[in-house]
Coordinates of C-alpha atoms and ligand atoms in Angstrom, one line a residue:
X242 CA 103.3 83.0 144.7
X243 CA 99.6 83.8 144.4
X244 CA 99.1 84.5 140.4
X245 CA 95.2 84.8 141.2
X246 CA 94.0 88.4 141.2
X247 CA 92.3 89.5 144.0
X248 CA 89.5 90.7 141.1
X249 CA 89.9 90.8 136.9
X250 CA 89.4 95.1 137.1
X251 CA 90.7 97.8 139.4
X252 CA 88.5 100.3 139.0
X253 CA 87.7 103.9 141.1
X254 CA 90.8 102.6 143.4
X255 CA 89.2 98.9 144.1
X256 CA 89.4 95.6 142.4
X257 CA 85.9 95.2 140.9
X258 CA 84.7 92.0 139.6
X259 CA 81.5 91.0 137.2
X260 CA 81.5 87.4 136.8
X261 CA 79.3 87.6 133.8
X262 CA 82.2 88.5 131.2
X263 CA 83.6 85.9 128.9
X264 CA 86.3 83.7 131.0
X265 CA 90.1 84.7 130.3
X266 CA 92.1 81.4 131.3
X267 CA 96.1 82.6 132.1
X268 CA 98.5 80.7 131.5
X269 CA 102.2 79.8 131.9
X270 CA 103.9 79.7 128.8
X271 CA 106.9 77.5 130.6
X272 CA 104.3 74.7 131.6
X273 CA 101.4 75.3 129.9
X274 CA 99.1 75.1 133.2
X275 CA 96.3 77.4 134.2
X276 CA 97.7 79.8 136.6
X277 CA 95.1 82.2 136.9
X278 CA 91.6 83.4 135.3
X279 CA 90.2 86.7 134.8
X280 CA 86.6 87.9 133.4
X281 CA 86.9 90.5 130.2
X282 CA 85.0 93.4 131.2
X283 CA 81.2 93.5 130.4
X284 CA 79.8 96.7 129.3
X285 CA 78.7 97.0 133.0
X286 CA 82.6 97.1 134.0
X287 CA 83.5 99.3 130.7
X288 CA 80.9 102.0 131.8
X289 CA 82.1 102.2 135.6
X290 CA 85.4 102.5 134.4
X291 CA 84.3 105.2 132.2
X292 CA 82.5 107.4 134.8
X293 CA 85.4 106.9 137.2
X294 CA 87.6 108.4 135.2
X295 CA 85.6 111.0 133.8
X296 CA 84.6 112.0 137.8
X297 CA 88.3 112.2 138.7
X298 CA 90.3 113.7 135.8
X299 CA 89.1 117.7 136.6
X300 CA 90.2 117.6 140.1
X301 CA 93.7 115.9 139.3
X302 CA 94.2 118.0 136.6
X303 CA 93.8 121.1 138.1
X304 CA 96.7 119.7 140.9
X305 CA 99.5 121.4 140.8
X306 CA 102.3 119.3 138.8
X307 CA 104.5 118.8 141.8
X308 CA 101.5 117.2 143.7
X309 CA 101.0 114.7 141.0
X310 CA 104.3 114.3 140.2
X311 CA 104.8 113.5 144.2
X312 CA 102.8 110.5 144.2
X313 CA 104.5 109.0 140.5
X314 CA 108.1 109.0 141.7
X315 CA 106.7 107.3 145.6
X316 CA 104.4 104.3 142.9
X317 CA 108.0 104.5 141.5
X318 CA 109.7 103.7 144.8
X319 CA 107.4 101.2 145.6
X320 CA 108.2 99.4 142.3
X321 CA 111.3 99.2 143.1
X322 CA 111.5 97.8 146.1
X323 CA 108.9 95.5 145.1
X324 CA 110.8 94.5 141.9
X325 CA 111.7 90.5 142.7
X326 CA 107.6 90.3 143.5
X327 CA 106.6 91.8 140.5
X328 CA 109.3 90.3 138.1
X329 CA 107.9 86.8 139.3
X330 CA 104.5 87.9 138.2
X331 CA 106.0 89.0 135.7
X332 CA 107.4 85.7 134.1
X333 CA 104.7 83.8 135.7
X334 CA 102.4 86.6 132.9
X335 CA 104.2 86.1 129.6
X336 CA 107.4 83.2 130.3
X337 CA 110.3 85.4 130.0
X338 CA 113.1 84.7 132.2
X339 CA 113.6 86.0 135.5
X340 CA 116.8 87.1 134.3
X341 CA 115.3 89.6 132.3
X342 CA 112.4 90.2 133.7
X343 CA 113.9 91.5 137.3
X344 CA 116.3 94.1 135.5
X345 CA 113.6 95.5 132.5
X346 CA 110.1 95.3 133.5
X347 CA 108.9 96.8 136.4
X348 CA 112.5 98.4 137.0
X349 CA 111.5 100.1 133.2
X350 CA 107.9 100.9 134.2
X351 CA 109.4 103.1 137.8
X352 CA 112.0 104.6 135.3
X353 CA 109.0 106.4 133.7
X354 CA 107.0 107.0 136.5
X355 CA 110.4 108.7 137.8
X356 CA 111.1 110.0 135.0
X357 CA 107.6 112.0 134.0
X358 CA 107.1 112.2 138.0
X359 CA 109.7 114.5 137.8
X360 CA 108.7 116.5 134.7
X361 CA 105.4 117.3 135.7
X362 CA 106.4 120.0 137.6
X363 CA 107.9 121.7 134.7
X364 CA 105.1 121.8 132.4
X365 CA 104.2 124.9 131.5
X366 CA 103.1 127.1 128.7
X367 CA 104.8 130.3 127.5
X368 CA 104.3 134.0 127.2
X369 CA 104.5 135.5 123.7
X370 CA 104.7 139.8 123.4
X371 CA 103.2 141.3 121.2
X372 CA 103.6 145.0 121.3
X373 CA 101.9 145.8 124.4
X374 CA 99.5 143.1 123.9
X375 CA 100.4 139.6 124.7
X376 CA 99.5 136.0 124.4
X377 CA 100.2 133.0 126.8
X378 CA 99.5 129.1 126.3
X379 CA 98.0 126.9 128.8
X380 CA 99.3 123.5 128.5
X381 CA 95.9 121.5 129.5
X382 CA 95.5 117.8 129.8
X383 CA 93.8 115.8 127.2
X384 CA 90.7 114.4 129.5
X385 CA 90.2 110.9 129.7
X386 CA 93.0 108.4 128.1
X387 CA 92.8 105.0 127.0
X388 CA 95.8 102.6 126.9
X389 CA 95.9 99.2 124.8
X390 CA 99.0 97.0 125.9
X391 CA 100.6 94.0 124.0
X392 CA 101.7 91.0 125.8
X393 CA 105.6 91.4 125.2
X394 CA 105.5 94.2 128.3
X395 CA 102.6 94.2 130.6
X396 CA 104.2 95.8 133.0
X397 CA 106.3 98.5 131.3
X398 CA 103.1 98.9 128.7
X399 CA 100.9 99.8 131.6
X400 CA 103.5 102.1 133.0
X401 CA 105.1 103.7 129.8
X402 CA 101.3 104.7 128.4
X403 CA 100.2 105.6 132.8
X404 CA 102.9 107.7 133.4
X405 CA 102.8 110.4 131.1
X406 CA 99.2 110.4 131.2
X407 CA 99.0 110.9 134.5
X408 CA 101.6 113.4 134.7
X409 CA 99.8 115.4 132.1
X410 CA 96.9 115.5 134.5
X411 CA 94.8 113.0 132.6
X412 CA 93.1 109.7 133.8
X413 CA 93.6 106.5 132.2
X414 CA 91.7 103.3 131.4
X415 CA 94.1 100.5 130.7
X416 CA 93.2 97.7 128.6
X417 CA 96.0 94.5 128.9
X418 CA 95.8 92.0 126.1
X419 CA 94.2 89.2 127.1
X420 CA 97.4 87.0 126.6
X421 CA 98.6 88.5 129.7
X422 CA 96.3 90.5 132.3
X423 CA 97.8 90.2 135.6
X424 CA 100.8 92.8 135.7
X425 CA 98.9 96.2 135.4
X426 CA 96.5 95.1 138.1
X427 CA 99.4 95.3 140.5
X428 CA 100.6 98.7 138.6
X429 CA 97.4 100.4 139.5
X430 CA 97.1 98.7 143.0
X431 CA 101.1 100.5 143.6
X432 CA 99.6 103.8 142.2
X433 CA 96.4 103.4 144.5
X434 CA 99.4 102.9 147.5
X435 CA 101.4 105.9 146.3
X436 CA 98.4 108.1 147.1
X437 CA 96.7 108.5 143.4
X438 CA 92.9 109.4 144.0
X439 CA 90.7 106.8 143.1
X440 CA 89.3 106.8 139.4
X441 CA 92.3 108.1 137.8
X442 CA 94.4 104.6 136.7
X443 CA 92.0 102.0 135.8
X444 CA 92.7 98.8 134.6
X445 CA 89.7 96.3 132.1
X446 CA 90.4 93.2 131.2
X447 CA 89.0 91.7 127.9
X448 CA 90.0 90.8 124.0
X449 CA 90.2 93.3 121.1
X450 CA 86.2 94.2 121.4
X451 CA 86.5 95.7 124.9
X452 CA 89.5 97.8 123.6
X453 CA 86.7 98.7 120.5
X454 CA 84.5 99.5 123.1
X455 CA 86.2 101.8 124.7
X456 CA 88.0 104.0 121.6
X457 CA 84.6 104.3 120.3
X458 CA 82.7 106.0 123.4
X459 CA 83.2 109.7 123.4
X460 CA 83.9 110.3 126.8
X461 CA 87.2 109.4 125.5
X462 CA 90.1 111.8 124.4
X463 CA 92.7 109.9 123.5
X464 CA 93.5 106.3 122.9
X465 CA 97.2 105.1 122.7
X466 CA 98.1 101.5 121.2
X467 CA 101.0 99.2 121.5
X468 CA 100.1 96.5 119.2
X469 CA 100.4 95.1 115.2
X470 CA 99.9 97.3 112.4
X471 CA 96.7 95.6 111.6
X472 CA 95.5 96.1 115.0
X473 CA 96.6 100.0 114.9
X474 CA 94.6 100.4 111.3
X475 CA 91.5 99.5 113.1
X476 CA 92.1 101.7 116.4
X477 CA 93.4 105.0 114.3
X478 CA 90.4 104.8 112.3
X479 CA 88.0 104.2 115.1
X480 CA 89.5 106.8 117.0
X481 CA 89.5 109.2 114.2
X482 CA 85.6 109.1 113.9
X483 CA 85.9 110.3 117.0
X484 CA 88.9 113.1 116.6
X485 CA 90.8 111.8 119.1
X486 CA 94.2 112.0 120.2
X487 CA 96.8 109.1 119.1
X488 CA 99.9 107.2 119.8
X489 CA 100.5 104.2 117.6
X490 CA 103.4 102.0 118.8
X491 CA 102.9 99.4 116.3
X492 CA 105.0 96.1 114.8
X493 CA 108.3 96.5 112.6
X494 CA 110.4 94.4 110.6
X495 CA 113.9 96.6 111.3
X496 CA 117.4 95.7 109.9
X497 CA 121.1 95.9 110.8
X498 CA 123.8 96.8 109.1
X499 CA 127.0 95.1 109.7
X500 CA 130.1 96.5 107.4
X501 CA 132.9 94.9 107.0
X502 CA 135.0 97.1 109.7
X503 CA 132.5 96.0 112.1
X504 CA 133.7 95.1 115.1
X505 CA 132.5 91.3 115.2
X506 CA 131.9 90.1 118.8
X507 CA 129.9 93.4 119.0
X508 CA 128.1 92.9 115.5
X509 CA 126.9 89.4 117.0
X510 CA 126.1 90.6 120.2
X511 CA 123.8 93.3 118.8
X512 CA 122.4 90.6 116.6
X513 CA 121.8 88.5 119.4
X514 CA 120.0 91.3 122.4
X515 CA 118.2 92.9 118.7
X516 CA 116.8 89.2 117.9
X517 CA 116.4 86.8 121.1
X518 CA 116.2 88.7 124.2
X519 CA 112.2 88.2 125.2
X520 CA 112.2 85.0 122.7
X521 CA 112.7 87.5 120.3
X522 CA 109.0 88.8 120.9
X523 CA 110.0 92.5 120.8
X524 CA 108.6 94.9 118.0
X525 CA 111.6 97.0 118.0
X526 CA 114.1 93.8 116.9
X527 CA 116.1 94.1 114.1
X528 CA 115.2 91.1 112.3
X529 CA 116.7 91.9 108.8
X530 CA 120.7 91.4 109.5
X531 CA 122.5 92.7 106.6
X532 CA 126.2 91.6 106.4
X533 CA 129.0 92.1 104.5
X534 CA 130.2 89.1 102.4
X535 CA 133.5 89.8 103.4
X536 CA 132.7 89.0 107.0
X537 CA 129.7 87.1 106.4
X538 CA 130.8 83.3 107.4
X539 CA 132.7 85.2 109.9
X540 CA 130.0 86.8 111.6
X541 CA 127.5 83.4 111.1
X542 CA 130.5 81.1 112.5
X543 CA 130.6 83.4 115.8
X544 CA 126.7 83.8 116.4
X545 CA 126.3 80.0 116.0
X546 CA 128.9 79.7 119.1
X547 CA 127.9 82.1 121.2
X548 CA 123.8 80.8 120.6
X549 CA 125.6 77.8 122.0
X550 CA 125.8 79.5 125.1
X551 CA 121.9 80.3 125.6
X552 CA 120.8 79.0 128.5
X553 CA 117.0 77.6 127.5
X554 CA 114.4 76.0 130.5
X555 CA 113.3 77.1 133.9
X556 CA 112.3 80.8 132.9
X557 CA 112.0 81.6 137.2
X558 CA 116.3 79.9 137.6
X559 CA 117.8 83.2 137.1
X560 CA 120.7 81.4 134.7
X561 CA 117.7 80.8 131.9
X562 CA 118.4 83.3 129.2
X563 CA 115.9 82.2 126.7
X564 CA 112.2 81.1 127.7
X565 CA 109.3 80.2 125.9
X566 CA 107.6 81.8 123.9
X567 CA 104.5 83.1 124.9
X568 CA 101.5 81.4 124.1
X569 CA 101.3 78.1 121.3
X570 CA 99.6 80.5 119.0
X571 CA 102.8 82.7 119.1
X572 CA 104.9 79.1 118.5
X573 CA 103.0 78.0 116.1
X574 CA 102.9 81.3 114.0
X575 CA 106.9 81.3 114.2
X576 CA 107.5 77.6 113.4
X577 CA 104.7 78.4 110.1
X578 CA 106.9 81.3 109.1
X579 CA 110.4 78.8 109.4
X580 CA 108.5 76.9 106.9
X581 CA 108.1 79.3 104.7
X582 CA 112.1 80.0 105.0
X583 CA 113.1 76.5 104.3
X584 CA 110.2 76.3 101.6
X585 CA 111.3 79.8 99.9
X586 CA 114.9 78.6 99.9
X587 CA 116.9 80.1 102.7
X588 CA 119.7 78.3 104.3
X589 CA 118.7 77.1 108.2
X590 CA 121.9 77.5 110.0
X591 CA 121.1 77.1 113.1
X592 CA 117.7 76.1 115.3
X593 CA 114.7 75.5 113.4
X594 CA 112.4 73.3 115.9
X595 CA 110.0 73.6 118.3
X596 CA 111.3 71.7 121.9
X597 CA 109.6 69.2 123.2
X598 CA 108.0 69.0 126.4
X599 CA 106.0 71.1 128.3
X600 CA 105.3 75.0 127.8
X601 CA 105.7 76.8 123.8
X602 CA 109.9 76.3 123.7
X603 CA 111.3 76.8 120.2
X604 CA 115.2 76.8 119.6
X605 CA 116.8 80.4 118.5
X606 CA 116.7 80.0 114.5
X607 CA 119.1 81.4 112.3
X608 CA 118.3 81.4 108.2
X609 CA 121.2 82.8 106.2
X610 CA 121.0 83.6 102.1
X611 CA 118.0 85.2 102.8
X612 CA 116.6 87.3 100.0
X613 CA 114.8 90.5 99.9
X614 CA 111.7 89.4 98.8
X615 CA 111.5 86.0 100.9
X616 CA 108.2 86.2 103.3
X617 CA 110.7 85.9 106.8
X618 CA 112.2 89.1 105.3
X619 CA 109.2 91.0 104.3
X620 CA 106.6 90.2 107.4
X621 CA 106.6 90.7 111.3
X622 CA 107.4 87.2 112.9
X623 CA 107.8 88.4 116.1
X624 CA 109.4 85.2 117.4
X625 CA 113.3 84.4 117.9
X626 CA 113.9 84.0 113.8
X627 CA 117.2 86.2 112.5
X628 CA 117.6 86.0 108.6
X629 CA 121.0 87.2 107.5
X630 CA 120.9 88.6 104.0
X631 CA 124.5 89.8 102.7
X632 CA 125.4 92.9 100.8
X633 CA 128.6 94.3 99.3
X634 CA 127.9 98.3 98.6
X635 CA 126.6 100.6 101.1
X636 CA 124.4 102.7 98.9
X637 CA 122.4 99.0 97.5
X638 CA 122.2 98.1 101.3
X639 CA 120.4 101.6 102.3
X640 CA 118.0 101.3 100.0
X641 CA 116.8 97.8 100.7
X642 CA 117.0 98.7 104.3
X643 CA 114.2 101.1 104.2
X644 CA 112.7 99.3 101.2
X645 CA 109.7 98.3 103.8
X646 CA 105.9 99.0 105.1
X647 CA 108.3 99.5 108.7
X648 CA 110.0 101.9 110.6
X649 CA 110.6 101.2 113.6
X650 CA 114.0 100.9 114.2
X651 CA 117.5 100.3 112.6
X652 CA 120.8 99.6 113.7
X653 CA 124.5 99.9 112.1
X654 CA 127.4 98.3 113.2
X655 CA 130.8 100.5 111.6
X656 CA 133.7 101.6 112.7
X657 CA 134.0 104.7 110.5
X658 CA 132.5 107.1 112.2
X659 CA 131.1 109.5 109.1
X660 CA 129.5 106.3 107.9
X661 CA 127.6 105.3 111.3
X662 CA 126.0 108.8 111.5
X663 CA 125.4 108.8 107.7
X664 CA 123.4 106.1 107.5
X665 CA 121.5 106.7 111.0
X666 CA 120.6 110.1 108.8
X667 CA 119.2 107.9 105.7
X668 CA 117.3 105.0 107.9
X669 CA 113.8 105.5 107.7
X670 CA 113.0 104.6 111.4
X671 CA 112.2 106.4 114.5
X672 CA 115.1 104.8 117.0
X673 CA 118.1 104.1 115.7
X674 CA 121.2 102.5 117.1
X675 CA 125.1 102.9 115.9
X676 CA 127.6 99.9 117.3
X677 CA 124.7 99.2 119.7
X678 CA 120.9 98.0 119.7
X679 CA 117.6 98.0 121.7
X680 CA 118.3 100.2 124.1
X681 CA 115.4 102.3 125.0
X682 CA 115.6 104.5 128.4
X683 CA 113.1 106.2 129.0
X684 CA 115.0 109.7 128.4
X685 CA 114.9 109.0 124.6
X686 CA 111.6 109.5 122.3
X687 CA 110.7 105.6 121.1
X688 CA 108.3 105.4 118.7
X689 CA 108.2 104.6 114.4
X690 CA 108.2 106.3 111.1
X691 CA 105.7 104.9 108.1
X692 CA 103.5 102.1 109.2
X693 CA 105.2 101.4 112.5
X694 CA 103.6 104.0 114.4
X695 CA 102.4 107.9 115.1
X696 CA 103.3 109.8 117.9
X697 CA 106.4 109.2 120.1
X698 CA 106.7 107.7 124.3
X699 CA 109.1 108.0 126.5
X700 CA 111.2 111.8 127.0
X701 CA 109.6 115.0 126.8
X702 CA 108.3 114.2 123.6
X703 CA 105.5 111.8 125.0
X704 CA 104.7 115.3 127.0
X705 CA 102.7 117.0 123.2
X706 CA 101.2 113.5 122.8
X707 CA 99.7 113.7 126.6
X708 CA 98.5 117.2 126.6
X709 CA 97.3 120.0 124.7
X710 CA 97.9 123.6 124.5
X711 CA 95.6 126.8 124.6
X712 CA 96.5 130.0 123.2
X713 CA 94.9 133.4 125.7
X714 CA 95.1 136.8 123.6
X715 CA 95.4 139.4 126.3
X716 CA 95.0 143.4 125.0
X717 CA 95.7 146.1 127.0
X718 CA 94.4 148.9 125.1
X719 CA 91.3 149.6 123.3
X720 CA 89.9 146.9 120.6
X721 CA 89.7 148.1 117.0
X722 CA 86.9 147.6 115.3
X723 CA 85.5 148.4 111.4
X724 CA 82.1 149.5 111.9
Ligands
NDP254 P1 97.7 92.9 118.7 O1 97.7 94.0 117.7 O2 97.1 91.6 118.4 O3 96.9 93.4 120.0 C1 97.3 94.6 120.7 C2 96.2 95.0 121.7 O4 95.1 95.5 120.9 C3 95.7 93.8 122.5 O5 95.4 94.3 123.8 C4 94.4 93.5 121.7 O6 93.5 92.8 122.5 C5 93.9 94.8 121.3 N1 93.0 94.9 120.2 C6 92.8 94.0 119.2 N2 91.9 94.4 118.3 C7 91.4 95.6 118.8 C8 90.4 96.5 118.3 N3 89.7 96.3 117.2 N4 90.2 97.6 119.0 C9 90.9 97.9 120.2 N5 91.8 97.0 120.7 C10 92.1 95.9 120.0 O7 99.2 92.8 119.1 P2 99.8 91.6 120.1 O8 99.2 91.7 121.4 O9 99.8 90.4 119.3 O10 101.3 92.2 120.2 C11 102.3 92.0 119.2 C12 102.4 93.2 118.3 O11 102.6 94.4 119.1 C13 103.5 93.1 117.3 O12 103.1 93.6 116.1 C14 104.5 94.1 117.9 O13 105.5 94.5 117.0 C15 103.7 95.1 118.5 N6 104.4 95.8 119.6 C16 104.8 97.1 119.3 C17 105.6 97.8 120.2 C18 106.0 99.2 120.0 O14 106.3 99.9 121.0 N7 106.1 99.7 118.8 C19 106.0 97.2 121.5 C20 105.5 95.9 121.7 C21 104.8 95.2 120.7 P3 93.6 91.2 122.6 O15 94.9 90.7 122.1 O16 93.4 91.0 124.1 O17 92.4 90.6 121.9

C-alpha cells in the first residue's frame, strides 16, 4: 500500500504542500521503519487554511440541513466501502491490529458522519408565545472550528470532531498529532468525493505549536481537543482569551468495580476490552480494577488464562489481537511507570517486559495488591498496565473510586440490579458501563466529569457544543415606552 501522502495538508479541497515546515518522519510502530513523511504546517499553510475556511463557512451554513447532511451520510458510504483501505492505513498510522482496526475506525468515523448526516435536517429552533407577542430561536453555526486529534484514533478523531461540525454548518481545520498524520488526509479527501465544497474540512499537519497557532487566531470560534489533561489546561486557557467555544476530551484514570456476585468470565472480559484493546492506549480504559477479596484470586487466576490467549505480532494478520504500542516514547513511558509498580510494592502477576525485536511490543501487564495511593493507580499510563486493588464494602470502594483528578468513565460488574444502577448514580464520570465496558456508539453522549473533559461528542448532545442559538423578540402591537 502507498503510506505516502499525496501532500502533508488538504486544504480549500486540494492537497497543499510547503516544504519549508519542520520534517514529520511516520512511522510503523510494528517495525519501526519510516513509512511516510509529512511537513508541519508553516504559518503560510496555517493562514490558507484559515481563509479557506473563513470563505466557505457562510455559504454552507446558510445550506439547508438536508443538503449538508446529503453529502455526510454519501463521505459515509464511501467509508464504508472503502473500510479494508483505510483500516490498512490505519494500522500502518498508529500499529493497532487489523483486527481491530477494520471493525472500529473508519467503520466508527461513517457511524458519525451517518449519524449527524442524518440529524442535520432536524435542527431547528423553537417558537415561544408570549401573549400575542412571541419569540423564536435560530440555531446558528458556530463559524470556523478547530479540531486537535490524539494518536489513539486518527481516523474516528477526525470524524467524531468533522461531523458534527459540519452538520452544524461550520467549517473545520483539523490538526492530527504528529505521531500519526496520515488518516484524516484521506477523511477529508472522502468528504471532498462526497461533494463537500472546498474550504470547509481542512486538514494541518504539525506538533503542539501549530495546534497553538491556530486556537489563538481569532478568526476561530471554537477549538475542540482530544488529548491529556495537561495538553487541555493549555488549549482551554488559550481559547478562553479568546471566548471561544470548547470541547475537552481529555485523559482519565477510570475504575471498575467487580462484586463478588459478579459474573466472572464477564468481570475478566470487561477487564480485558476496558484495559488492552488498542495496547491499552485508550483514555476511556478503566485502569483501576477493584475486586472483591472474595473473588479476587478467582478473577486474577481467569484473566491470567485467558491473557494467555492474546495473540501478539503481525498487527496487518487479522488473528493479531494485541500490537505494539505506538511509538518508543509511548513504551518507554509504560515500562517507567511498571517500575514504579514493582518499586512502590505491587505484586507483578502477569507481563511486565518490553519484547524484543523490532517495532515498540510490550507484554499485557497485570500488578495486583495495588494500593490507592501507589503512582500506577493515581496517574494516566495510557499503555496495557491493569492494577487490581481489592475491596470488601461497597460504600469504602465508591469513595476511592471517585477519589481522583478523573472522570471519564467507570464500569461495575454486579448482579444485583439496585446495586448496578446505584453505583452508576454515585460514579463521578461521564460514561459509565454496568456488566459491560467501552462501548461507545455514537448515539450516546461520550465525554468526562472533573478534569477529564468539558462538553460532550457523539448524540445529539455534541449538537449545543456545535452550534449556537439566537433568541428574535417579535411584537405585534404597539411598543411601550416611559417617556
Ligand atoms: P497530547 O495531549 O500530548 O496531544 C493531543 C494533541 O494536542 C496533539 O495533536 C498535540 O500535538 C496537540 N497539542 C499539544 N500541545 C498543544 C498546544 N499547546 N496547543 C494546541 N495543541 C497542542 O495527547 P496524546 O496525543 O499523547 O494523546 C494521549 C492523551 O489523549 C491521553 O491523555 C488520552 O487519555 C487522551 N485521549 C482522550 C480521549 C477522550 O475522548 N477523552 C480519547 C483519546 C485520547 P502533537 O502531539 O502533535 O505535538
Amino acid at each position: 500500500m502507498q503510506t505516502q501522502p499525496t501532500a502533508s495538508h488538504f486544504i480549500n479541497g486540494a492537497y497543499v504542500e510547503d516544504t519549508n515546515g519542520t520534517p514529520i518522519d511516520v512511522i510503523y510502530p510494528a517495525t519501526g521503519e519510516k513509512i511516510a513523511m509529512v511537513y508541519a504546517a508553516t504559518p503560510a499553510i496555517i493562514e490558507q487554511a484559515l481563509t479557506a475556511a473563513r470563505d466557505a463557512q457562510a455559504a454552507w451554513g446558510a445550506m439547508t440541513g438536508t443538503e449538508r447532511g446529503r453529502i455526510l451520510r454519501r463521505a459515509a458510504d464511501i467509508m464504508r466501502e472503502r473500510n479494508h483501505d483505510l483500516s490498512i492505513l490505519e494500522t500502518y498510522d498508529t500499529g493497532k491490529p487489523y483486527q481491530e482496526t477494520s471493525v472500529a475506525d473508519a467503520t466508527s468515523g461513517a457511524d458519525a458522519l451517518e449519524y449527524f448526516g442524518g440529524m442535520a435536517a432536524t435542527l431547528t429552533g423553537e417558537h415561544i408565545q408570549l401573549g400575542e407577542d412571541w419569540v423564536y430561536t435560530r440555531r446558528e453555526p458556530l463559524g470556523v472550528c478547530v479540531g486537535i486529534g490524539a494518536w489513539n484514533y486518527p481516523t474516528q478523531i477526525a470524524c467524531w470532531k468533522g461531523a458534527p461540525a459540519l452538520a452544524c454548518g461550520n467549517s473545520i481545520i483539523f490538526k492530527p498529532s504528529e505521531t500519526t498524520p496520515l488518516s484524516a488526509l484521506k477523511v477529508a479527501e472522502i468528504l471532498v468525493q462526497a461533494g463537500l465544497p472546498a474550504g470547509l474540512y481542512n486538514v494541518v499537519q504539525g506538533m503542539g505549536e501549530v495546534g497553538a497557532a491556530l486556537v489563538t487566531d481569532p478568526r476561530v470560534d471554537k477549538v475542540s481537543l482530544t488529548g491529556s489533561v495537561p495538553t487541555g489546561r493549555k488549549v482551554y486557557a488559550a481559547a478562553a482569551d479568546g471566548m471561544k467555544h470548547v470541547t475537552m476530551e481529555l485523559g482519565g484514570k477510570s475504575p471498575i468495580i467487580v462484586f463478588e456476585d459478579a459474573d466472572i468470565e464477564n468481570a475478566v472480559s470487561g477487564a480485558i476490552v476496558g484495559n488492552f484493546y488498542s495496547s491499552g492506549q485508550v483514555c476511556s480504559n478503566g485502569t483501576r480494577v477493584f475486586v472483591h477479596t472474595d473473588i479476587k484470586e478467582a478473577f486474577l487466576k481467569r484473566l491470567a488464562e485467558r491473557l494467555d490467549n492474546a495473540v501478539i505480532g503481525d498487527p496487518m494478520d487479522p488473528d493479531t489481537s494485541f500490537g505494539p504500542m505506538v511509538s518508543k516514547r509511548q513504551l518507554d513511558i509504560v515500562l517507567g511507570y511498571i517500575d514504579k509498580g514493582k518499586a512502590e510494592g505491587a505484586r507483578l502477576v502477569y507481563g511486565g517486559n518490553a519484547i524484543d525485536g523490532k517495532g515498540f511490543y510490550m507484554q499485557p501487564t497485570v500488578f495486583a495488591d495495588v494500593t490507592d495511593d501507589m503512582t500506577i493507580a493515581r496517574e494516566e499510563i495510557f499503555g496495557p498496565v491493569l492494577s487490581v486493588l481489592d475491596f470488601t464494602d461497597e460504600d469504602d470502594v465508591m469513595a476511592r473510586a471517585n477519589d481522583t483528578e478523573f472522570g471519564l468513565a467507570a464500569g461495575v460488574f454486579t448482579r444485583d440490579l439496585s446495586r448496578a444502577h446505584r453505583v452508576a448514580a454515585n460514579f463521578q464520570a461521564g460514561t459509565c458501563y454496568i456488566n459491560t465496558y467501552n462501548d461507545a456508539p455514537v448515539e450516546a453522549p461520550f465525554g468526562g466529569m472533573k478534569n477529564s473533559g468539558v462538553g460532550r461528542e457523539n448524540s445529539k448532545a455534541a449538537i449545543e457544543h456545535y452550534s449556537q442559538l439566537k433568541s428574535v423578540y417579535v411584537r405585534m402591537g404597539d411598543m411601550e415606552a416611559p417617556f
